[in-house]
Amino acid sequence: MYKVHVTKRFPAQCRYYSQGSCRAGEECVFSHVLPLKGPQETEGVADDMAHSLQCAIRDLELEQLENKYRRYYKSTHVSPAATRIELVIPSNHPLLVRFSLLIPNDYPDAHCTLHLNSTIPEKVQSHLQHSFEENAWQHNRHSTLVQQLDWFCAHHSSLLL
């Protein structure tokens, strides 16, 4: 008597297929699906997605910042930890013309920081940096890089008084 091959409705998974070594191919009576990932692997996927989203936000905001402030850009330095943008903005105060904006690679989860030129007295630098980091935009809700720089450009002269 001939043996009739009957496929079960939900066949068991082929252990060789998941290892990449099933010789039966399409003739295999077992299901050719990859096993579900365990909890540790799915957490990694979620982390990768969050990191990708974070990078996309950062890249978009850097592009917006460059589009608005391109004429004030003097240089851009990219390192494994952060992007440093040196800018020169019009100012009534001669000391506060050149500064850098340091955007960490984990922005927007981490805040950007302001670095002023070294000719400004240390006490004034500290006050300006603190004001920039503590302004209402940064702490009440997320503000974009453009909004942060707009705030600084609008308030830097009054902060020097």
PDB file of C-alpha atoms in Angstrom:
ATOM      1  CA  MET A   1       0.000   0.000   0.000  1.00  0.00           C
ATOM      2  CA  TYR A   2       1.212   3.516  -0.773  1.00  0.00           C
ATOM      3  CA  LYS A   3       1.915   5.910   2.039  1.00  0.00           C
ATOM      4  CA  VAL A   4      -0.002   9.128   1.514  1.00  0.00           C
ATOM      5  CA  HIS A   5       1.692  12.233   2.812  1.00  0.00           C
ATOM      6  CA  VAL A   6      -0.802  14.260   4.815  1.00  0.00           C
ATOM      7  CA  THR A   7       0.274  17.664   5.983  1.00  0.00           C
ATOM      8  CA  LYS A   8      -0.929  18.575   9.419  1.00  0.00           C
ATOM      9  CA  ARG A   9      -2.744  21.854   9.735  1.00  0.00           C
ATOM     10  CA  PHE A  10      -0.065  23.258  12.056  1.00  0.00           C
ATOM     11  CA  PRO A  11       3.098  21.233  11.561  1.00  0.00           C
ATOM     12  CA  ALA A  12       5.906  21.432  14.076  1.00  0.00           C
ATOM     13  CA  GLN A  13       8.817  23.740  13.335  1.00  0.00           C
ATOM     14  CA  CYS A  14      11.784  22.324  11.460  1.00  0.00           C
ATOM     15  CA  ARG A  15      14.747  22.469  13.804  1.00  0.00           C
ATOM     16  CA  TYR A  16      17.167  22.275  10.861  1.00  0.00           C
ATOM     17  CA  TYR A  17      15.581  25.239   9.036  1.00  0.00           C
ATOM     18  CA  SER A  18      16.054  27.502  12.065  1.00  0.00           C
ATOM     19  CA  GLN A  19      19.746  26.515  11.998  1.00  0.00           C
ATOM     20  CA  GLY A  20      19.929  27.159   8.257  1.00  0.00           C
ATOM     21  CA  SER A  21      20.601  23.530   7.314  1.00  0.00           C
ATOM     22  CA  CYS A  22      17.348  21.821   6.208  1.00  0.00           C
ATOM     23  CA  ARG A  23      18.086  19.538   3.266  1.00  0.00           C
ATOM     24  CA  ALA A  24      14.437  18.788   2.415  1.00  0.00           C
ATOM     25  CA  GLY A  25      13.674  22.338   1.298  1.00  0.00           C
ATOM     26  CA  GLU A  26      10.068  22.773   0.133  1.00  0.00           C
ATOM     27  CA  GLU A  27       9.465  19.021   0.509  1.00  0.00           C
ATOM     28  CA  CYS A  28      10.024  19.194   4.273  1.00  0.00           C
ATOM     29  CA  VAL A  29       6.975  18.132   6.305  1.00  0.00           C
ATOM     30  CA  PHE A  30       7.898  20.528   9.074  1.00  0.00           C
ATOM     31  CA  SER A  31       7.129  24.238   9.194  1.00  0.00           C
ATOM     32  CA  HIS A  32       9.854  26.520   7.872  1.00  0.00           C
ATOM     33  CA  VAL A  33       9.502  29.538  10.150  1.00  0.00           C
ATOM     34  CA  LEU A  34      12.119  31.165  12.256  1.00  0.00           C
ATOM     35  CA  PRO A  35      11.607  30.756  16.000  1.00  0.00           C
ATOM     36  CA  LEU A  36      10.229  33.673  17.962  1.00  0.00           C
ATOM     37  CA  LYS A  37      12.827  35.810  19.648  1.00  0.00           C
ATOM     38  CA  GLY A  38      13.152  35.653  23.403  1.00  0.00           C
ATOM     39  CA  PRO A  39      12.538  38.624  25.695  1.00  0.00           C
ATOM     40  CA  GLN A  40      16.180  39.727  25.676  1.00  0.00           C
ATOM     41  CA  GLU A  41      16.284  39.892  21.901  1.00  0.00           C
ATOM     42  CA  THR A  42      12.969  41.767  21.587  1.00  0.00           C
ATOM     43  CA  GLU A  43      14.192  44.336  24.112  1.00  0.00           C
ATOM     44  CA  GLY A  44      17.201  44.919  21.870  1.00  0.00           C
ATOM     45  CA  VAL A  45      14.882  45.521  18.919  1.00  0.00           C
ATOM     46  CA  ALA A  46      12.921  48.100  20.925  1.00  0.00           C
ATOM     47  CA  ASP A  47      16.180  49.777  21.962  1.00  0.00           C
ATOM     48  CA  ASP A  48      17.346  49.857  18.339  1.00  0.00           C
ATOM     49  CA  MET A  49      14.046  51.411  17.243  1.00  0.00           C
ATOM     50  CA  ALA A  50      14.257  54.045  19.993  1.00  0.00           C
ATOM     51  CA  HIS A  51      17.863  54.791  19.024  1.00  0.00           C
ATOM     52  CA  SER A  52      16.891  55.081  15.348  1.00  0.00           C
ATOM     53  CA  LEU A  53      14.084  57.478  16.223  1.00  0.00           C
ATOM     54  CA  GLN A  54      16.427  59.499  18.416  1.00  0.00           C
ATOM     55  CA  CYS A  55      18.983  59.717  15.580  1.00  0.00           C
ATOM     56  CA  ALA A  56      16.271  60.751  13.117  1.00  0.00           C
ATOM     57  CA  ILE A  57      15.083  63.552  15.430  1.00  0.00           C
ATOM     58  CA  ARG A  58      18.648  64.723  16.028  1.00  0.00           C
ATOM     59  CA  ASP A  59      19.507  64.709  12.315  1.00  0.00           C
ATOM     60  CA  LEU A  60      16.310  66.560  11.426  1.00  0.00           C
ATOM     61  CA  GLU A  61      16.905  69.226  14.067  1.00  0.00           C
ATOM     62  CA  LEU A  62      20.545  69.666  13.017  1.00  0.00           C
ATOM     63  CA  GLU A  63      19.364  70.157   9.437  1.00  0.00           C
ATOM     64  CA  GLN A  64      16.741  72.708  10.538  1.00  0.00           C
ATOM     65  CA  LEU A  65      19.354  74.536  12.607  1.00  0.00           C
ATOM     66  CA  GLU A  66      21.730  74.693   9.670  1.00  0.00           C
ATOM     67  CA  ASN A  67      18.979  75.912   7.332  1.00  0.00           C
ATOM     68  CA  LYS A  68      18.082  78.790   9.651  1.00  0.00           C
ATOM     69  CA  TYR A  69      21.543  79.753  10.956  1.00  0.00           C
ATOM     70  CA  ARG A  70      23.771  78.735   8.010  1.00  0.00           C
ATOM     71  CA  ARG A  71      25.112  82.270   7.519  1.00  0.00           C
ATOM     72  CA  TYR A  72      26.355  82.269  11.135  1.00  0.00           C
ATOM     73  CA  TYR A  73      28.058  78.860  10.941  1.00  0.00           C
ATOM     74  CA  LYS A  74      31.833  79.006  11.119  1.00  0.00           C
ATOM     75  CA  SER A  75      32.578  75.306  11.488  1.00  0.00           C
ATOM     76  CA  THR A  76      31.089  71.963  12.391  1.00  0.00           C
ATOM     77  CA  HIS A  77      33.006  69.185  14.140  1.00  0.00           C
ATOM     78  CA  VAL A  78      31.529  65.701  14.437  1.00  0.00           C
ATOM     79  CA  SER A  79      32.994  63.288  16.984  1.00  0.00           C
ATOM     80  CA  PRO A  80      31.805  59.925  18.298  1.00  0.00           C
ATOM     81  CA  ALA A  81      30.257  61.658  21.326  1.00  0.00           C
ATOM     82  CA  ALA A  82      28.780  64.878  19.924  1.00  0.00           C
ATOM     83  CA  THR A  83      28.484  67.447  17.166  1.00  0.00           C
ATOM     84  CA  ARG A  84      30.046  70.831  17.876  1.00  0.00           C
ATOM     85  CA  ILE A  85      28.830  73.809  15.866  1.00  0.00           C
ATOM     86  CA  GLU A  86      30.780  77.040  16.082  1.00  0.00           C
ATOM     87  CA  LEU A  87      28.710  80.116  15.371  1.00  0.00           C
ATOM     88  CA  VAL A  88      29.194  83.838  15.143  1.00  0.00           C
ATOM     89  CA  ILE A  89      26.028  85.840  15.720  1.00  0.00           C
ATOM     90  CA  PRO A  90      25.460  89.573  15.473  1.00  0.00           C
ATOM     91  CA  SER A  91      25.672  91.069  18.936  1.00  0.00           C
ATOM     92  CA  ASN A  92      25.846  94.458  20.597  1.00  0.00           C
ATOM     93  CA  HIS A  93      28.349  92.978  23.011  1.00  0.00           C
ATOM     94  CA  PRO A  94      31.819  92.544  21.448  1.00  0.00           C
ATOM     95  CA  LEU A  95      32.796  89.601  23.663  1.00  0.00           C
ATOM     96  CA  LEU A  96      29.738  87.527  22.882  1.00  0.00           C
ATOM     97  CA  VAL A  97      30.067  87.070  19.167  1.00  0.00           C
ATOM     98  CA  ARG A  98      31.609  83.621  18.860  1.00  0.00           C
ATOM     99  CA  PHE A  99      30.331  80.530  20.689  1.00  0.00           C
ATOM    100  CA  SER A 100      29.779  76.800  20.219  1.00  0.00           C
ATOM    101  CA  LEU A 101      26.730  74.650  20.572  1.00  0.00           C
ATOM    102  CA  LEU A 102      27.548  71.074  21.634  1.00  0.00           C
ATOM    103  CA  ILE A 103      24.853  68.580  20.643  1.00  0.00           C
ATOM    104  CA  PRO A 104      25.435  65.134  22.197  1.00  0.00           C
ATOM    105  CA  ASN A 105      24.806  62.043  20.090  1.00  0.00           C
ATOM    106  CA  ASP A 106      22.027  61.013  22.465  1.00  0.00           C
ATOM    107  CA  TYR A 107      20.145  64.280  21.891  1.00  0.00           C
ATOM    108  CA  PRO A 108      17.179  64.829  22.442  1.00  0.00           C
ATOM    109  CA  ASP A 109      17.462  62.580  25.512  1.00  0.00           C
ATOM    110  CA  ALA A 110      20.439  64.671  26.642  1.00  0.00           C
ATOM    111  CA  HIS A 111      20.421  68.467  26.430  1.00  0.00           C
ATOM    112  CA  CYS A 112      22.782  70.435  24.256  1.00  0.00           C
ATOM    113  CA  THR A 113      25.234  72.767  25.948  1.00  0.00           C
ATOM    114  CA  LEU A 114      26.618  76.168  25.178  1.00  0.00           C
ATOM    115  CA  HIS A 115      30.357  76.910  25.145  1.00  0.00           C
ATOM    116  CA  LEU A 116      31.421  80.550  25.017  1.00  0.00           C
ATOM    117  CA  ASN A 117      34.691  81.993  23.822  1.00  0.00           C
ATOM    118  CA  SER A 118      37.375  82.196  26.455  1.00  0.00           C
ATOM    119  CA  THR A 119      37.718  85.993  26.382  1.00  0.00           C
ATOM    120  CA  ILE A 120      34.487  86.345  28.347  1.00  0.00           C
ATOM    121  CA  PRO A 121      35.047  86.516  32.112  1.00  0.00           C
ATOM    122  CA  GLU A 122      34.404  83.170  33.782  1.00  0.00           C
ATOM    123  CA  LYS A 123      31.600  84.485  35.999  1.00  0.00           C
ATOM    124  CA  VAL A 124      29.739  85.859  32.960  1.00  0.00           C
ATOM    125  CA  GLN A 125      30.300  82.618  31.029  1.00  0.00           C
ATOM    126  CA  SER A 126      28.901  80.611  33.912  1.00  0.00           C
ATOM    127  CA  HIS A 127      25.825  82.842  34.174  1.00  0.00           C
ATOM    128  CA  LEU A 128      25.119  82.648  30.428  1.00  0.00           C
ATOM    129  CA  GLN A 129      25.588  78.881  30.275  1.00  0.00           C
ATOM    130  CA  HIS A 130      23.404  78.356  33.330  1.00  0.00           C
ATOM    131  CA  SER A 131      20.675  80.609  31.898  1.00  0.00           C
ATOM    132  CA  PHE A 132      20.785  78.744  28.596  1.00  0.00           C
ATOM    133  CA  GLU A 133      20.529  75.350  30.283  1.00  0.00           C
ATOM    134  CA  GLU A 134      17.823  76.431  32.716  1.00  0.00           C
ATOM    135  CA  ASN A 135      15.589  78.439  30.410  1.00  0.00           C
ATOM    136  CA  ALA A 136      11.904  77.628  30.481  1.00  0.00           C
ATOM    137  CA  TRP A 137      11.912  76.138  27.001  1.00  0.00           C
ATOM    138  CA  GLN A 138      14.302  73.360  27.921  1.00  0.00           C
ATOM    139  CA  HIS A 139      12.689  72.347  31.195  1.00  0.00           C
ATOM    140  CA  ASN A 140       8.961  72.793  30.634  1.00  0.00           C
ATOM    141  CA  ARG A 141       8.897  70.782  27.411  1.00  0.00           C
ATOM    142  CA  HIS A 142      11.199  69.655  24.655  1.00  0.00           C
ATOM    143  CA  SER A 143      12.401  72.518  22.558  1.00  0.00           C
ATOM    144  CA  THR A 144      14.100  72.105  19.236  1.00  0.00           C
ATOM    145  CA  LEU A 145      17.663  73.198  18.585  1.00  0.00           C
ATOM    146  CA  VAL A 146      16.323  76.125  16.552  1.00  0.00           C
ATOM    147  CA  GLN A 147      14.096  77.222  19.457  1.00  0.00           C
ATOM    148  CA  GLN A 148      17.002  76.972  21.895  1.00  0.00           C
ATOM    149  CA  LEU A 149      19.289  79.034  19.687  1.00  0.00           C
ATOM    150  CA  ASP A 150      16.490  81.534  18.980  1.00  0.00           C
ATOM    151  CA  TRP A 151      16.055  81.940  22.740  1.00  0.00           C
ATOM    152  CA  PHE A 152      19.769  82.496  23.258  1.00  0.00           C
ATOM    153  CA  CYS A 153      20.046  85.012  20.410  1.00  0.00           C
ATOM    154  CA  ALA A 154      17.045  86.951  21.767  1.00  0.00           C
ATOM    155  CA  HIS A 155      18.243  86.984  25.388  1.00  0.00           C
ATOM    156  CA  HIS A 156      22.032  86.967  25.399  1.00  0.00           C
ATOM    157  CA  SER A 157      22.390  90.751  25.579  1.00  0.00           C
ATOM    158  CA  SER A 158      20.020  91.085  28.537  1.00  0.00           C
ATOM    159  CA  LEU A 159      21.763  88.217  30.341  1.00  0.00           C
ATOM    160  CA  LEU A 160      25.037  90.138  30.301  1.00  0.00           C
ATOM    161  CA  LEU A 161      23.644  92.942  32.438  1.00  0.00           C
TER     162      LEU A 161
END
